[in-house]
């Protein structure tokens, strides 16, 4: 399975990561190795011959109750703030 | 100190032992060992001693205390502890201080346990050697030229190095059981949904499960009593769990228990010394009255691709939250929003984490989704089905934990695939959701620990503990 450097760069864009050409080339060859090794998955017979009971798992949901946090705790890990707003770069010109 | 947790607690409660003396004895071990082993990322020794004194005073005043009164415990650094750094061993979360406790931490503290520190791990729990930590390399206390395993290597090393009597780790593909085997301690991965994941920093949400490291099977069962239970804050927590005392039936013996041994576990790639050690334990199980039978379970050798596709896909989604804005590492180098996110992620994540995000994004991208993710999901369904049928016939499945002995530091760094192959025996129960334990089964001729793995049907931890306890007593290893 051939993985191109362009393909790596496209996936990097989707992942919001940046790679140099050198890093992308290394990734491409590692990917090829890993994906080649995973090809056997396509040769396995994964059919389940009989009807199985599909158990419907209902997720647990918590009660819809307001929990108050102190703002100082809640925003403890924010790097840049103004009052109770998180600052980001300008997104509209 | 050769005492189990329950004995320590009872001595503390009767005043025969003080929590302060107990905590102090572990701090002394930390002072001796930690500078070489590097098991911890954060130590909270002063806070631990202060809390121990408070507990001793409460006992003197006649107050009734919990099931872990005065016991120090080490916590993997991907489990949130309010007010105490929780870094996931990543530059991304280097200064992250959680505003809340994980449910397991709440449960431990409610029983008056004392947190002694946060342990090192592979970054975001991705790795099998602890070499992927952004901060330090934990060494194996049994042989400091070797890795402790991973990803919960620090928690395993803390217990093996006698720096804590018990610790918590997390297991996504073997991250508790493999380091337990490498360090010669007991490690349990409970049934998916038995222990709350609330406050565990997510890697592969459908695979992650928190569990204990301990010196004995009895301690493992004792801790599971405390950390298990339905939690409405974890949407995949199992509903209406019955309260079980896992220590109750430990000593019942295993006469008539049916143990299946998949022949696929003993194929190519398994170290000869590990094979011999596991076979020796199987003989012992037979002598103890179990019916041990070899059978064929072909699917159990094929989980690797499905595991890496599934876990990487989930990781790529889970780790999308690290954007450099609300918390975590923020790059100084940006002029617009895209650059802020891209540069923060590129500078904040390590190589293996980026590799998994890339692999997961690839597997989920249009054009490849059916070939990889859907196929992996189908594999998972078939594995669950085959295991369900297997457990109609056998009480437990037994085999090795790792195909290889603890390896030298740096030995497997160059080839990610070689590292992934080390997880071949442990990933199956994560994909299927089943519980499994790793306990020491012996040592190699060079004295390196070897583990044996016992796997059970969903929520059959009691059977696993019973067999593991009987085997542990029969082996009577002095590690």
mmCIF file of N, CA and C in Angstrom, chain B residues 5 8 40 53-54 56 72 107 138 154 159 165 188 191 244 256 261 285 293 308 318 341 346 355 378 468:
data_model
loop_
_atom_site.group_PDB
_atom_site.id
_atom_site.type_symbol
_atom_site.label_atom_id
_atom_site.label_comp_id
_atom_site.label_asym_id
_atom_site.label_seq_id
_atom_site.Cartn_x
_atom_site.Cartn_y
_atom_site.Cartn_z
ATOM 1 N N UNK B 5 -3.171 -4.946 52.561
ATOM 2 C CA UNK B 5 -3.788 -3.646 52.850
ATOM 3 C C UNK B 5 -4.778 -3.749 54.018
ATOM 4 N N UNK B 8 -2.983 -3.760 57.247
ATOM 5 C CA UNK B 8 -2.458 -2.422 57.570
ATOM 6 C C UNK B 8 -3.574 -1.544 58.135
ATOM 7 N N UNK B 40 7.772 8.590 39.635
ATOM 8 C CA UNK B 40 6.791 9.655 39.884
ATOM 9 C C UNK B 40 7.039 10.913 39.047
ATOM 10 N N UNK B 53 -1.248 12.390 59.775
ATOM 11 C CA UNK B 53 -1.349 12.848 61.169
ATOM 12 C C UNK B 53 -2.805 13.116 61.536
ATOM 13 N N UNK B 54 -3.528 13.722 60.610
ATOM 14 C CA UNK B 54 -4.955 14.014 60.874
ATOM 15 C C UNK B 54 -5.714 12.700 61.084
ATOM 16 N N UNK B 56 -4.497 9.814 62.099
ATOM 17 C CA UNK B 56 -4.130 9.242 63.405
ATOM 18 C C UNK B 56 -4.878 9.937 64.552
ATOM 19 N N UNK B 72 -1.224 4.939 51.997
ATOM 20 C CA UNK B 72 -0.747 5.744 50.868
ATOM 21 C C UNK B 72 -0.990 5.026 49.534
ATOM 22 N N UNK B 107 -13.733 8.131 45.417
ATOM 23 C CA UNK B 107 -14.017 6.906 46.157
ATOM 24 C C UNK B 107 -12.868 6.544 47.110
ATOM 25 N N UNK B 138 11.056 6.084 33.290
ATOM 26 C CA UNK B 138 10.998 5.217 34.461
ATOM 27 C C UNK B 138 11.794 3.948 34.163
ATOM 28 N N UNK B 154 5.009 3.754 35.538
ATOM 29 C CA UNK B 154 5.327 4.400 36.809
ATOM 30 C C UNK B 154 4.545 3.785 37.957
ATOM 31 N N UNK B 159 4.932 0.310 42.904
ATOM 32 C CA UNK B 159 4.590 -0.823 43.773
ATOM 33 C C UNK B 159 5.751 -1.824 43.830
ATOM 34 N N UNK B 165 2.197 0.903 48.587
ATOM 35 C CA UNK B 165 1.689 -0.471 48.720
ATOM 36 C C UNK B 165 0.708 -0.823 47.596
ATOM 37 N N UNK B 188 -4.704 -5.585 37.475
ATOM 38 C CA UNK B 188 -6.051 -5.999 37.043
ATOM 39 C C UNK B 188 -6.656 -4.996 36.063
ATOM 40 N N UNK B 191 -13.709 -5.465 34.012
ATOM 41 C CA UNK B 191 -14.698 -5.435 32.931
ATOM 42 C C UNK B 191 -14.970 -3.987 32.533
ATOM 43 N N UNK B 244 -20.472 -6.278 45.255
ATOM 44 C CA UNK B 244 -19.876 -7.597 45.491
ATOM 45 C C UNK B 244 -18.640 -7.413 46.353
ATOM 46 N N UNK B 256 -12.545 -28.396 39.927
ATOM 47 C CA UNK B 256 -13.580 -28.498 38.901
ATOM 48 C C UNK B 256 -13.683 -27.301 37.976
ATOM 49 N N UNK B 261 -7.017 -23.139 27.310
ATOM 50 C CA UNK B 261 -5.739 -22.551 26.931
ATOM 51 C C UNK B 261 -5.662 -22.501 25.401
ATOM 52 N N UNK B 285 -2.135 -25.343 38.166
ATOM 53 C CA UNK B 285 -3.593 -25.176 38.192
ATOM 54 C C UNK B 285 -4.273 -26.539 38.107
ATOM 55 N N UNK B 293 -7.513 -27.441 29.627
ATOM 56 C CA UNK B 293 -7.646 -28.045 28.301
ATOM 57 C C UNK B 293 -7.134 -27.074 27.237
ATOM 58 N N UNK B 308 -5.245 -1.347 16.843
ATOM 59 C CA UNK B 308 -4.546 -0.092 16.538
ATOM 60 C C UNK B 308 -5.390 0.853 15.698
ATOM 61 N N UNK B 318 -10.596 12.038 20.417
ATOM 62 C CA UNK B 318 -10.470 12.535 21.789
ATOM 63 C C UNK B 318 -9.451 13.668 21.916
ATOM 64 N N UNK B 341 -3.860 26.884 16.760
ATOM 65 C CA UNK B 341 -4.192 25.478 16.995
ATOM 66 C C UNK B 341 -3.093 24.553 16.472
ATOM 67 N N UNK B 346 1.300 20.894 17.354
ATOM 68 C CA UNK B 346 2.560 20.375 16.811
ATOM 69 C C UNK B 346 3.682 20.463 17.849
ATOM 70 N N UNK B 355 1.770 10.306 15.803
ATOM 71 C CA UNK B 355 1.638 9.147 14.914
ATOM 72 C C UNK B 355 0.238 8.542 15.034
ATOM 73 N N UNK B 378 -16.119 -4.665 12.759
ATOM 74 C CA UNK B 378 -16.634 -6.011 12.468
ATOM 75 C C UNK B 378 -15.808 -7.068 13.189
ATOM 76 N N UNK B 468 -6.589 -16.877 40.431
ATOM 77 C CA UNK B 468 -5.319 -16.165 40.579
ATOM 78 C C UNK B 468 -4.780 -16.328 42.003
#
